[in-house]
Amino acid sequence: MSPLPTASQSVAGSRGNAPRVGVLALQGDFREHLRVLTSLGADAVSVRRPEEIADIDGLVIPGGESSVMDKLSRAFGLAEPLRAAIADGLPVYGTCAGLIMLADGVLDAIAGQQTLGGLSISVRRNAFGNQLDSFETDLAVPVLGDPPVHAVFIRAPVVESVGDGVTVLAHLDDGRVVAVESQNLLGTAFHPEVTGDVRFHEYFLDKVRASR
Amino acid sequence: MSTLETPSQTGRTEHGSSRVKRGLAEMLKGGVIMDVVNAEQAKIAEEAGAVAVMALERVPADIRSQGGVARMSDPDLIDGIIGAVSIPVMAKARIGHFVEAQVLQVLGVDYIDESEVLSPADYVNHIDKWKFQVPFVCGATNLGEALRRINEGAAMIRSKGEAGTGDVSEATKHIRKIKSEIAALSSMSKDELYVAAKELQAPYDLVVEIAETGTLPVVLFTAGGVATPADAAMMMQLGADGVFVGSGIFKSGNPAERAAAIVKATTFFDDPSVVAEVSRGLGEAMVGINVSDVAAPHRLAERGW
């Protein structure tokens, strides 16, 4: 891996009025998110330390292993500041493991696993089973219009229950919920960052701009 | 929960596509995959922050010292490990042993490692990995070998290193070799790529793709001899997407702490102060053997072609 751009290295204002969006870079496919956000004109920076969230306008939590992100975010003092920032209205988009990190409740978690929370949902980890059950499909997402979103589910979670204030953005044919939104928070059980369809990221950046 | 009024999935739902196979490896990036020989070790690895575990009967250091033919693990052992953890479980099949791979797929492992650490079952052919729905990771010592494996359907590559030694020098050599050969292709003009493909003994189309993108089309981890947090961080600085640690953890004095330290060093690979901090008080590292003391016929990296 080559050195990552970090919030501390990046020159403030160097991208004009572009929103600065952090990508949690503890583990997972954070590079794919950085690439998509940069291509959409955001000032995308990787985030691994508490001081790096100080001047971001939004945050993406990537796909990866949620139990590892949880451990590292606590070990390096990121979890508490992130919880505070989420409560304070920081826009956050989580994909797959990122959705788990945003959920208030997790089913089939490993012992002691915590989340950042904020989304009033409970999710089930590895809801489809092992890798043989991973799949890709076209998914109607009414809020994004046509065409459907090509969605890649990799040992993906599903949203098992939805609390007050949470809007369902997409579900599978069998009714299982796989994309949700609640005020400043957005979550998908699948990975738009690996398909080239940037509409979820655009939708999130609109949220970020609206909150500035 | 919303109930549905109209079907929401249009088009075809596809399992086992290249994108799905390669996608799991993408999600493992920046992580550490740890060799485990039983459910108890698998739990320690998960608790320490492993991103996946590799289920096998003997770690490479024991295979090396005990000798004999090393084969796929007992299905009971693999079931036990799958049942013990919720992170992905990988398992090894012998090079060319497509029936071991069929068995591992039926057992429901998340990734198969067609591995030189086991005794090869076919000294000519590797497994035709396109035939499987489960993804494969394969070892490589250079770019040509990596591209041949990708051409056979590998969805992830790991540089081989020299497993079971605790000597990181071969891992260094192989990741540097692969990275430098990719860089060399990127700087070639188009008419030079025909000969480059011939010299790499790799498919021309893949060679052109590497020259254009400057990267492998699949995730590249490193393996073979990583024993310390600093070893892992060095591999990451050399351009690996993540790290396999075999004997280095459970052949050391304090597996749980060493495993957690290697995980942290892999994430903060470019921050020597973190690597220093996590390296403190880990106790004995695995004893290790210098690769130069291993007679050539016993070097595992030379298996596979």
Short mmCIF file of C-alpha atoms in Angstrom, two decimals:
data_model
loop_
_atom_site.label_atom_id
_atom_site.label_comp_id
_atom_site.label_asym_id
_atom_site.label_seq_id
_atom_site.Cartn_x
_atom_site.Cartn_y
_atom_site.Cartn_z
CA MET A 1 0.00 0.00 0.00
CA SER A 2 1.25 3.45 -0.78
CA PRO A 3 0.86 6.21 1.82
CA LEU A 4 -2.70 7.41 2.16
CA PRO A 5 -3.87 10.99 2.01
CA THR A 6 -4.87 11.94 5.52
CA ALA A 7 -6.88 14.79 6.91
CA SER A 8 -3.80 16.21 8.59
CA GLN A 9 -1.74 16.20 5.38
CA SER A 10 -4.39 17.51 3.06
CA VAL A 11 -4.37 21.28 2.62
CA ALA A 12 -7.62 22.79 3.84
CA GLY A 13 -9.54 24.48 1.08
CA SER A 14 -7.26 23.08 -1.62
CA ARG A 15 -10.35 21.74 -3.40
CA GLY A 16 -12.28 24.94 -3.13
CA ASN A 17 -15.71 24.37 -1.70
CA ALA A 18 -15.66 20.61 -2.11
CA PRO A 19 -17.06 18.78 0.91
CA ARG A 20 -14.40 16.98 2.92
CA VAL A 21 -15.48 13.38 3.37
CA GLY A 22 -13.53 10.99 5.56
CA VAL A 23 -13.39 7.27 4.86
CA LEU A 24 -12.77 5.05 7.88
CA ALA A 25 -9.53 3.32 6.86
CA LEU A 26 -8.94 0.82 9.64
CA GLN A 27 -9.63 -2.21 7.44
CA GLY A 28 -11.66 -3.12 4.37
CA ASP A 29 -12.28 -1.65 0.92
CA PHE A 30 -11.73 1.99 1.90
CA ARG A 31 -9.67 2.71 -1.21
CA GLU A 32 -12.68 1.99 -3.44
CA HIS A 33 -14.73 4.54 -1.50
CA LEU A 34 -11.91 7.12 -1.62
CA ARG A 35 -11.74 6.63 -5.38
CA VAL A 36 -15.50 7.02 -5.94
CA LEU A 37 -15.77 10.08 -3.67
CA THR A 38 -12.78 11.74 -5.32
CA SER A 39 -14.25 11.08 -8.77
CA LEU A 40 -17.41 12.88 -7.64
CA GLY A 41 -15.43 15.97 -6.65
CA ALA A 42 -15.30 15.43 -2.89
CA ASP A 43 -12.15 16.07 -0.88
CA ALA A 44 -11.88 12.46 0.28
CA VAL A 45 -9.46 11.64 3.08
CA SER A 46 -8.73 8.49 5.02
CA VAL A 47 -9.49 8.48 8.74
CA ARG A 48 -7.68 6.30 11.28
CA ARG A 49 -7.15 8.66 14.22
CA PRO A 50 -9.44 10.79 16.40
CA GLU A 51 -7.82 14.06 15.29
CA GLU A 52 -8.64 13.22 11.68
CA ILE A 53 -12.39 13.54 12.18
CA ALA A 54 -12.20 17.12 13.43
CA ASP A 55 -12.74 18.88 10.11
CA ILE A 56 -14.68 16.39 8.01
CA ASP A 57 -18.15 17.16 6.67
CA GLY A 58 -19.15 13.51 6.34
CA LEU A 59 -17.83 9.99 6.84
CA VAL A 60 -18.03 6.71 4.93
CA ILE A 61 -17.55 3.41 6.75
CA PRO A 62 -16.49 0.84 4.15
CA GLY A 63 -17.03 -2.85 3.65
CA GLY A 64 -14.77 -5.19 5.55
CA GLU A 65 -14.97 -7.15 8.78
CA SER A 66 -17.15 -5.33 11.30
CA SER A 67 -15.62 -7.09 14.32
CA VAL A 68 -12.16 -5.89 13.30
CA MET A 69 -13.33 -2.31 12.68
CA ASP A 70 -14.99 -2.33 16.09
CA LYS A 71 -11.85 -3.49 17.89
CA LEU A 72 -9.54 -1.08 16.12
CA SER A 73 -11.88 1.90 16.47
CA ARG A 74 -11.97 1.35 20.21
CA ALA A 75 -8.27 0.54 20.57
CA PHE A 76 -7.26 3.77 18.82
CA GLY A 77 -9.79 6.04 20.50
CA LEU A 78 -12.02 6.63 17.49
CA ALA A 79 -15.23 5.03 18.69
CA GLU A 80 -16.26 7.61 21.29
CA PRO A 81 -15.54 10.73 19.18
CA LEU A 82 -17.37 9.10 16.27
CA ARG A 83 -20.41 8.34 18.43
CA ALA A 84 -20.43 11.96 19.56
CA ALA A 85 -20.08 13.22 15.98
CA ILE A 86 -22.94 10.99 14.79
CA ALA A 87 -25.15 12.22 17.63
CA ASP A 88 -24.16 15.75 16.64
CA GLY A 89 -25.48 15.16 13.10
CA LEU A 90 -22.37 14.14 11.12
CA PRO A 91 -23.59 12.52 7.89
CA VAL A 92 -22.33 8.92 7.72
CA TYR A 93 -22.77 6.30 5.02
CA GLY A 94 -22.00 2.67 5.86
CA THR A 95 -21.74 -0.20 3.37
CA CYS A 96 -22.00 -3.81 4.61
CA ALA A 97 -19.69 -3.83 7.65
CA GLY A 98 -20.28 -0.06 7.75
CA LEU A 99 -24.03 -0.67 8.01
CA ILE A 100 -23.35 -2.98 10.95
CA MET A 101 -21.21 -0.29 12.60
CA LEU A 102 -24.12 2.16 12.33
CA ALA A 103 -26.76 -0.20 13.69
CA ASP A 104 -28.00 0.15 17.24
CA GLY A 105 -28.28 -3.64 17.51
CA VAL A 106 -26.40 -6.58 15.98
CA LEU A 107 -27.53 -10.20 15.85
CA ASP A 108 -24.89 -12.95 15.48
CA ALA A 109 -22.15 -10.60 16.64
CA ILE A 110 -18.93 -11.99 18.08
CA ALA A 111 -18.62 -11.91 21.88
CA GLY A 112 -18.26 -8.35 23.13
CA GLN A 113 -18.73 -6.75 19.71
CA GLN A 114 -19.92 -3.15 19.86
CA THR A 115 -21.13 -0.73 17.21
CA LEU A 116 -21.08 3.02 16.88
CA GLY A 117 -24.86 2.99 16.55
CA GLY A 118 -27.11 5.85 15.58
CA LEU A 119 -29.39 3.98 13.19
CA SER A 120 -32.40 2.63 15.01
CA ILE A 121 -32.20 -0.80 13.38
CA SER A 122 -31.02 -4.25 14.23
CA VAL A 123 -28.93 -6.09 11.64
CA ARG A 124 -27.95 -9.72 11.34
CA ARG A 125 -24.32 -10.40 10.40
CA ASN A 126 -23.67 -12.92 7.58
CA ALA A 127 -27.41 -13.17 7.13
CA PHE A 128 -27.20 -15.13 3.88
CA GLY A 129 -24.63 -17.69 5.06
CA ASN A 130 -21.11 -18.34 3.83
CA GLN A 131 -19.36 -17.08 0.68
CA LEU A 132 -21.22 -19.60 -1.51
CA ASP A 133 -24.37 -17.62 -0.70
CA SER A 134 -22.85 -14.28 -1.75
CA PHE A 135 -24.49 -12.92 -4.90
CA GLU A 136 -25.12 -9.98 -7.20
CA THR A 137 -28.49 -8.79 -8.43
CA ASP A 138 -30.33 -5.78 -9.81
CA LEU A 139 -32.26 -3.99 -7.13
CA ALA A 140 -35.00 -1.39 -7.37
CA VAL A 141 -34.16 1.67 -5.25
CA PRO A 142 -37.08 4.05 -5.76
CA VAL A 143 -35.27 7.03 -4.26
CA LEU A 144 -32.58 6.71 -6.96
CA GLY A 145 -35.01 6.04 -9.81
CA ASP A 146 -34.17 4.04 -12.92
CA PRO A 147 -32.24 2.00 -13.81
CA PRO A 148 -32.11 -0.42 -10.86
CA VAL A 149 -28.93 -0.50 -8.78
CA HIS A 150 -26.62 -3.42 -9.46
CA ALA A 151 -26.04 -4.65 -5.93
CA VAL A 152 -23.22 -6.95 -4.79
CA PHE A 153 -23.84 -8.82 -1.52
CA ILE A 154 -20.72 -10.37 0.01
CA ARG A 155 -21.32 -12.32 3.22
CA ALA A 156 -23.74 -9.48 3.70
CA PRO A 157 -25.90 -8.47 6.64
CA VAL A 158 -29.62 -7.70 6.43
CA VAL A 159 -31.71 -5.29 8.44
CA GLU A 160 -33.98 -7.40 10.63
CA SER A 161 -35.98 -4.68 12.32
CA VAL A 162 -36.46 -0.98 11.76
CA GLY A 163 -37.24 1.56 14.45
CA ASP A 164 -38.87 4.97 14.39
CA GLY A 165 -37.58 7.50 11.92
CA VAL A 166 -35.85 4.95 9.69
CA THR A 167 -36.85 4.85 6.02
CA VAL A 168 -36.43 1.66 4.02
CA LEU A 169 -34.77 2.46 0.68
CA ALA A 170 -34.55 -1.05 -0.76
CA HIS A 171 -35.52 -4.61 -0.01
CA LEU A 172 -35.07 -7.99 -1.66
CA ASP A 173 -37.96 -9.86 -3.28
CA ASP A 174 -38.44 -11.80 -0.07
CA GLY A 175 -38.95 -8.56 1.82
CA ARG A 176 -35.64 -8.47 3.67
CA VAL A 177 -34.45 -4.88 4.07
CA VAL A 178 -31.04 -4.05 2.58
CA ALA A 179 -30.86 -0.23 2.41
CA VAL A 180 -32.03 2.32 4.98
CA GLU A 181 -31.82 6.00 5.78
CA SER A 182 -32.44 8.07 8.89
CA GLN A 183 -31.72 11.79 8.95
CA ASN A 184 -27.91 12.04 8.73
CA LEU A 185 -27.31 8.32 8.32
CA LEU A 186 -27.39 6.05 5.27
CA GLY A 187 -26.68 2.34 5.13
CA THR A 188 -26.60 -0.41 2.51
CA ALA A 189 -25.99 -4.12 3.03
CA PHE A 190 -24.35 -4.20 -0.43
CA HIS A 191 -21.32 -2.51 -1.99
CA PRO A 192 -21.99 0.26 -4.53
CA GLU A 193 -18.27 1.13 -4.29
CA VAL A 194 -17.29 -1.97 -6.29
CA THR A 195 -19.72 -1.69 -9.18
CA GLY A 196 -19.11 1.72 -10.75
CA ASP A 197 -22.69 2.87 -10.03
CA VAL A 198 -22.07 6.09 -8.09
CA ARG A 199 -25.67 7.07 -7.34
CA PHE A 200 -25.59 6.08 -3.67
CA HIS A 201 -22.43 8.12 -3.18
CA GLU A 202 -24.02 11.08 -5.00
CA TYR A 203 -27.09 10.72 -2.80
CA PHE A 204 -24.84 10.73 0.27
CA LEU A 205 -22.84 13.74 -0.94
CA ASP A 206 -26.13 15.65 -1.35
CA LYS A 207 -26.79 14.86 2.31
CA VAL A 208 -23.31 16.08 3.24
CA ARG A 209 -23.72 19.35 1.31
CA ALA A 210 -27.17 19.92 2.81
CA SER A 211 -25.78 19.54 6.32
CA ARG A 212 -22.86 21.96 5.97
CA MET B 1 -40.21 -3.84 8.20
CA SER B 2 -41.76 -2.81 4.96
CA THR B 3 -43.73 -5.39 3.15
CA LEU B 4 -43.37 -5.47 -0.56
CA GLU B 5 -45.98 -4.60 -3.10
CA THR B 6 -43.93 -5.35 -6.19
CA PRO B 7 -40.85 -7.48 -6.83
CA SER B 8 -37.76 -5.38 -6.20
CA GLN B 9 -35.13 -7.57 -7.82
CA THR B 10 -34.99 -7.35 -11.57
CA GLY B 11 -32.74 -9.31 -13.89
CA ARG B 12 -30.72 -12.29 -12.88
CA THR B 13 -29.35 -13.05 -9.44
CA GLU B 14 -25.87 -14.52 -9.83
CA HIS B 15 -23.79 -16.53 -7.37
CA GLY B 16 -20.10 -17.32 -7.77
CA SER B 17 -19.36 -14.62 -10.36
CA SER B 18 -15.85 -13.19 -10.62
CA ARG B 19 -17.04 -10.00 -8.98
CA VAL B 20 -18.50 -11.89 -6.02
CA LYS B 21 -15.40 -14.09 -5.70
CA ARG B 22 -12.90 -11.26 -5.97
CA GLY B 23 -15.15 -9.06 -3.86
CA LEU B 24 -14.65 -11.05 -0.67
CA ALA B 25 -10.89 -10.56 -1.00
CA GLU B 26 -11.48 -6.82 -1.45
CA MET B 27 -13.25 -6.79 1.91
CA LEU B 28 -10.34 -8.57 3.60
CA LYS B 29 -7.87 -5.84 2.61
CA GLY B 30 -5.86 -4.19 5.35
CA GLY B 31 -6.44 -7.28 7.47
CA VAL B 32 -4.60 -10.30 8.84
CA ILE B 33 -5.53 -13.90 8.00
CA MET B 34 -4.29 -16.35 10.60
CA ASP B 35 -3.49 -20.08 10.42
CA VAL B 36 -5.40 -22.08 13.03
CA VAL B 37 -5.46 -25.83 13.70
CA ASN B 38 -8.52 -26.07 15.96
CA ALA B 39 -11.64 -24.24 17.10
CA GLU B 40 -9.92 -22.86 20.20
CA GLN B 41 -7.20 -21.18 18.15
CA ALA B 42 -9.81 -19.90 15.72
CA LYS B 43 -11.60 -18.16 18.57
CA ILE B 44 -8.35 -16.63 19.82
CA ALA B 45 -7.66 -15.36 16.30
CA GLU B 46 -11.15 -13.88 15.92
CA GLU B 47 -10.92 -12.26 19.33
CA ALA B 48 -7.53 -10.78 18.41
CA GLY B 49 -8.94 -9.14 15.27
CA ALA B 50 -8.20 -11.61 12.48
CA VAL B 51 -10.14 -10.77 9.33
CA ALA B 52 -10.34 -14.48 8.44
CA VAL B 53 -8.79 -17.75 9.57
CA MET B 54 -7.06 -20.48 7.58
CA ALA B 55 -8.06 -23.91 8.83
CA LEU B 56 -5.35 -26.55 8.58
CA GLU B 57 -4.22 -29.65 10.42
CA ARG B 58 -0.64 -28.62 11.09
CA VAL B 59 0.91 -25.18 10.78
CA PRO B 60 3.72 -24.99 8.21
CA ALA B 61 6.45 -25.06 10.88
CA ASP B 62 5.17 -28.48 12.03
CA ILE B 63 4.73 -29.75 8.49
CA ARG B 64 8.35 -28.77 7.94
CA SER B 65 9.68 -30.43 11.10
CA GLN B 66 7.50 -33.56 11.01
CA GLY B 67 7.75 -34.19 7.29
CA GLY B 68 5.51 -36.66 5.46
CA VAL B 69 2.73 -35.91 3.01
CA ALA B 70 0.63 -32.90 4.01
CA ARG B 71 -2.99 -33.05 2.85
CA MET B 72 -6.34 -31.32 3.17
CA SER B 73 -7.60 -31.25 6.77
CA ASP B 74 -10.18 -33.62 8.24
CA PRO B 75 -13.70 -32.32 7.46
CA ASP B 76 -14.59 -32.61 11.16
CA LEU B 77 -11.81 -30.18 12.00
CA ILE B 78 -12.96 -27.73 9.34
CA ASP B 79 -16.60 -28.02 10.49
CA GLY B 80 -15.47 -27.35 14.04
CA ILE B 81 -13.65 -24.19 13.02
CA ILE B 82 -16.53 -22.98 10.83
CA GLY B 83 -18.84 -23.52 13.78
CA ALA B 84 -16.58 -21.66 16.20
CA VAL B 85 -16.19 -18.32 14.44
CA SER B 86 -18.25 -15.86 12.41
CA ILE B 87 -15.37 -14.43 10.34
CA PRO B 88 -14.57 -16.08 6.99
CA VAL B 89 -12.91 -19.50 7.09
CA MET B 90 -10.40 -20.54 4.45
CA ALA B 91 -8.91 -24.00 4.03
CA LYS B 92 -6.05 -25.49 2.02
CA ALA B 93 -6.19 -27.97 -0.80
CA ARG B 94 -3.13 -29.56 -2.40
CA ILE B 95 -1.94 -28.06 -5.67
CA GLY B 96 -3.87 -29.76 -8.47
CA HIS B 97 -6.09 -31.76 -6.11
CA PHE B 98 -9.46 -30.76 -7.51
CA VAL B 99 -11.33 -33.35 -5.44
CA GLU B 100 -10.01 -31.91 -2.18
CA ALA B 101 -11.29 -28.59 -3.51
CA GLN B 102 -14.69 -30.14 -4.30
CA VAL B 103 -14.85 -31.44 -0.74
CA LEU B 104 -13.91 -28.05 0.74
CA GLN B 105 -16.60 -26.38 -1.36
CA VAL B 106 -19.21 -28.84 -0.08
CA LEU B 107 -18.06 -28.13 3.48
CA GLY B 108 -18.88 -24.48 2.91
CA VAL B 109 -15.49 -22.83 3.38
CA ASP B 110 -15.38 -19.20 2.24
CA TYR B 111 -12.09 -19.44 0.32
CA ILE B 112 -9.84 -22.30 -0.81
CA ASP B 113 -6.08 -21.87 -0.71
CA GLU B 114 -4.48 -24.04 -3.40
CA SER B 115 -1.31 -24.19 -1.40
CA GLU B 116 2.32 -25.14 -1.83
CA VAL B 117 2.44 -25.66 1.93
CA LEU B 118 0.70 -29.00 1.33
CA SER B 119 2.28 -31.72 -0.79
CA PRO B 120 1.38 -31.18 -4.46
CA ALA B 121 -1.06 -33.70 -5.95
CA ASP B 122 -0.23 -32.83 -9.55
CA TYR B 123 3.20 -31.71 -10.69
CA VAL B 124 1.91 -30.43 -14.03
CA ASN B 125 -1.53 -28.85 -13.61
CA HIS B 126 -3.13 -26.60 -11.08
CA ILE B 127 -6.85 -26.81 -10.32
CA ASP B 128 -9.22 -25.34 -12.94
CA LYS B 129 -10.62 -22.81 -10.52
CA TRP B 130 -13.26 -21.43 -12.91
CA LYS B 131 -15.28 -24.61 -12.34
CA PHE B 132 -15.90 -23.73 -8.71
CA GLN B 133 -18.39 -21.39 -7.08
CA VAL B 134 -16.12 -20.92 -4.07
CA PRO B 135 -13.22 -18.51 -4.67
CA PHE B 136 -9.54 -19.52 -4.60
CA VAL B 137 -6.38 -17.85 -3.38
CA CYS B 138 -3.08 -19.06 -4.82
CA GLY B 139 0.57 -18.38 -4.06
CA ALA B 140 3.03 -16.74 -6.44
CA THR B 141 6.72 -15.88 -6.35
CA ASN B 142 6.61 -13.57 -9.37
CA LEU B 143 4.19 -11.82 -11.72
CA GLY B 144 4.12 -14.56 -14.35
CA GLU B 145 3.11 -17.15 -11.77
CA ALA B 146 0.44 -14.79 -10.38
CA LEU B 147 -1.02 -14.24 -13.86
CA ARG B 148 -1.05 -17.96 -14.64
CA ARG B 149 -3.04 -18.54 -11.46
CA ILE B 150 -5.44 -15.70 -12.28
CA ASN B 151 -5.84 -17.17 -15.75
CA GLU B 152 -6.87 -20.45 -14.08
CA GLY B 153 -9.48 -18.59 -12.04
CA ALA B 154 -7.73 -17.51 -8.82
CA ALA B 155 -9.67 -14.63 -7.25
CA MET B 156 -6.87 -13.59 -4.89
CA ILE B 157 -3.08 -13.91 -4.92
CA ARG B 158 -0.65 -14.15 -2.04
CA SER B 159 3.07 -13.86 -2.46
CA LYS B 160 4.49 -17.16 -1.21
CA GLY B 161 7.43 -16.32 0.99
CA GLU B 162 8.83 -19.39 2.70
CA ALA B 163 6.17 -20.80 5.01
CA GLY B 164 7.04 -22.18 8.43
CA THR B 165 10.40 -20.46 8.77
CA GLY B 166 9.66 -17.20 10.58
CA ASP B 167 12.21 -15.74 8.14
CA VAL B 168 10.60 -12.90 6.25
CA SER B 169 13.29 -12.56 3.60
CA GLU B 170 11.53 -14.69 0.98
CA ALA B 171 8.24 -12.84 1.52
CA THR B 172 10.16 -9.62 0.92
CA LYS B 173 11.76 -11.01 -2.21
CA HIS B 174 8.45 -12.20 -3.70
CA ILE B 175 6.37 -9.09 -3.02
CA ARG B 176 9.18 -6.88 -4.35
CA LYS B 177 9.49 -9.07 -7.43
CA ILE B 178 5.76 -8.96 -8.21
CA LYS B 179 5.56 -5.20 -7.63
CA SER B 180 8.65 -4.43 -9.71
CA GLU B 181 7.48 -6.61 -12.58
CA ILE B 182 4.14 -4.78 -12.58
CA ALA B 183 5.97 -1.44 -12.62
CA ALA B 184 8.15 -2.64 -15.50
CA LEU B 185 5.08 -3.58 -17.58
CA SER B 186 3.52 -0.16 -16.90
CA SER B 187 6.50 1.58 -18.46
CA MET B 188 6.65 -0.57 -21.61
CA SER B 189 5.39 0.53 -24.97
CA LYS B 190 2.64 -1.55 -26.48
CA ASP B 191 4.84 -3.39 -28.96
CA GLU B 192 7.05 -4.63 -26.12
CA LEU B 193 4.19 -6.38 -24.37
CA TYR B 194 4.17 -9.36 -26.77
CA VAL B 195 7.65 -10.37 -25.72
CA ALA B 196 6.92 -9.47 -22.11
CA ALA B 197 4.00 -11.92 -22.14
CA LYS B 198 6.24 -14.59 -23.61
CA GLU B 199 8.95 -14.00 -21.01
CA LEU B 200 6.47 -13.94 -18.12
CA GLN B 201 4.83 -17.08 -19.57
CA ALA B 202 1.54 -15.34 -18.98
CA PRO B 203 -1.53 -14.72 -21.16
CA TYR B 204 -1.07 -11.68 -23.40
CA ASP B 205 -4.49 -10.18 -22.55
CA LEU B 206 -3.73 -10.20 -18.83
CA VAL B 207 -0.30 -8.68 -19.46
CA VAL B 208 -1.90 -5.83 -21.43
CA GLU B 209 -4.44 -5.31 -18.63
CA ILE B 210 -1.68 -5.06 -16.00
CA ALA B 211 0.32 -2.67 -18.20
CA GLU B 212 -2.72 -0.41 -18.54
CA THR B 213 -3.97 -0.48 -14.95
CA GLY B 214 -0.64 -0.79 -13.14
CA THR B 215 -2.11 -3.28 -10.73
CA LEU B 216 -3.25 -6.89 -10.48
CA PRO B 217 -6.97 -7.42 -11.21
CA VAL B 218 -7.24 -9.24 -7.87
CA VAL B 219 -6.17 -8.50 -4.32
CA LEU B 220 -2.53 -9.26 -3.45
CA PHE B 221 -1.73 -10.42 0.09
CA THR B 222 1.64 -11.55 1.34
CA ALA B 223 2.56 -14.72 3.23
CA GLY B 224 5.37 -16.96 4.36
CA GLY B 225 7.65 -16.01 7.24
CA VAL B 226 5.79 -13.09 8.83
CA ALA B 227 6.37 -13.40 12.60
CA THR B 228 6.35 -9.89 14.10
CA PRO B 229 4.32 -6.66 13.89
CA ALA B 230 7.26 -5.05 12.11
CA ASP B 231 7.32 -7.87 9.53
CA ALA B 232 3.64 -7.27 8.78
CA ALA B 233 4.08 -3.50 8.55
CA MET B 234 7.02 -3.94 6.19
CA MET B 235 4.95 -6.13 3.88
CA MET B 236 2.24 -3.46 3.82
CA GLN B 237 4.77 -0.73 3.08
CA LEU B 238 6.08 -2.87 0.23
CA GLY B 239 2.60 -2.81 -1.28
CA ALA B 240 0.75 -5.85 0.04
CA ASP B 241 -3.03 -5.45 0.48
CA GLY B 242 -2.96 -7.56 3.65
CA VAL B 243 -1.05 -10.30 5.43
CA PHE B 244 -1.28 -14.05 6.04
CA VAL B 245 0.40 -15.17 9.27
CA GLY B 246 0.92 -18.91 9.56
CA SER B 247 3.15 -20.41 12.21
CA GLY B 248 4.17 -16.95 13.47
CA ILE B 249 1.26 -16.63 15.89
CA PHE B 250 0.55 -19.99 17.46
CA LYS B 251 4.22 -21.00 17.51
CA SER B 252 5.04 -17.93 19.60
CA GLY B 253 5.07 -17.40 23.36
CA ASN B 254 1.91 -15.31 23.59
CA PRO B 255 -0.37 -15.97 20.62
CA ALA B 256 -3.32 -13.74 21.62
CA GLU B 257 -1.22 -10.65 22.22
CA ARG B 258 1.03 -11.20 19.25
CA ALA B 259 -1.97 -11.69 16.98
CA ALA B 260 -3.61 -8.46 18.19
CA ALA B 261 -0.32 -6.60 17.80
CA ILE B 262 0.13 -7.81 14.21
CA VAL B 263 -3.43 -6.67 13.42
CA LYS B 264 -2.70 -3.17 14.72
CA ALA B 265 0.63 -2.96 12.93
CA THR B 266 -1.05 -3.96 9.67
CA THR B 267 -3.56 -1.11 9.95
CA PHE B 268 -0.95 1.46 11.05
CA PHE B 269 1.80 0.04 8.83
CA ASP B 270 3.05 3.53 7.95
CA ASP B 271 3.28 4.75 11.56
CA PRO B 272 6.46 3.47 13.26
CA SER B 273 5.33 4.82 16.63
CA VAL B 274 2.31 2.47 16.59
CA VAL B 275 4.45 -0.44 15.39
CA ALA B 276 6.90 0.28 18.23
CA GLU B 277 4.15 0.46 20.82
CA VAL B 278 2.47 -2.80 19.84
CA SER B 279 5.82 -4.62 19.61
CA ARG B 280 6.50 -4.20 23.34
CA GLY B 281 6.39 -7.17 25.69
CA LEU B 282 5.13 -9.79 23.25
CA GLY B 283 7.42 -12.48 24.61
CA GLU B 284 9.13 -15.05 22.44
CA ALA B 285 8.61 -14.89 18.71
CA MET B 286 8.58 -18.22 16.93
CA VAL B 287 12.10 -19.61 16.91
CA GLY B 288 12.43 -19.73 13.18
CA ILE B 289 14.84 -21.14 10.65
CA ASN B 290 16.91 -19.12 8.24
CA VAL B 291 15.75 -19.87 4.73
CA SER B 292 19.40 -20.23 3.68
CA ASP B 293 19.65 -23.21 6.08
CA VAL B 294 16.73 -24.98 4.40
CA ALA B 295 17.99 -27.35 1.73
CA ALA B 296 16.54 -26.45 -1.67
CA PRO B 297 14.39 -29.60 -1.98
CA HIS B 298 12.60 -28.61 1.24
CA ARG B 299 11.73 -25.08 0.14
CA LEU B 300 7.98 -24.86 -0.25
CA ALA B 301 7.96 -21.78 -2.50
CA GLU B 302 9.44 -23.85 -5.32
CA ARG B 303 6.30 -25.97 -5.45
CA GLY B 304 3.88 -24.65 -8.06
CA TRP B 305 4.91 -23.32 -11.44
#
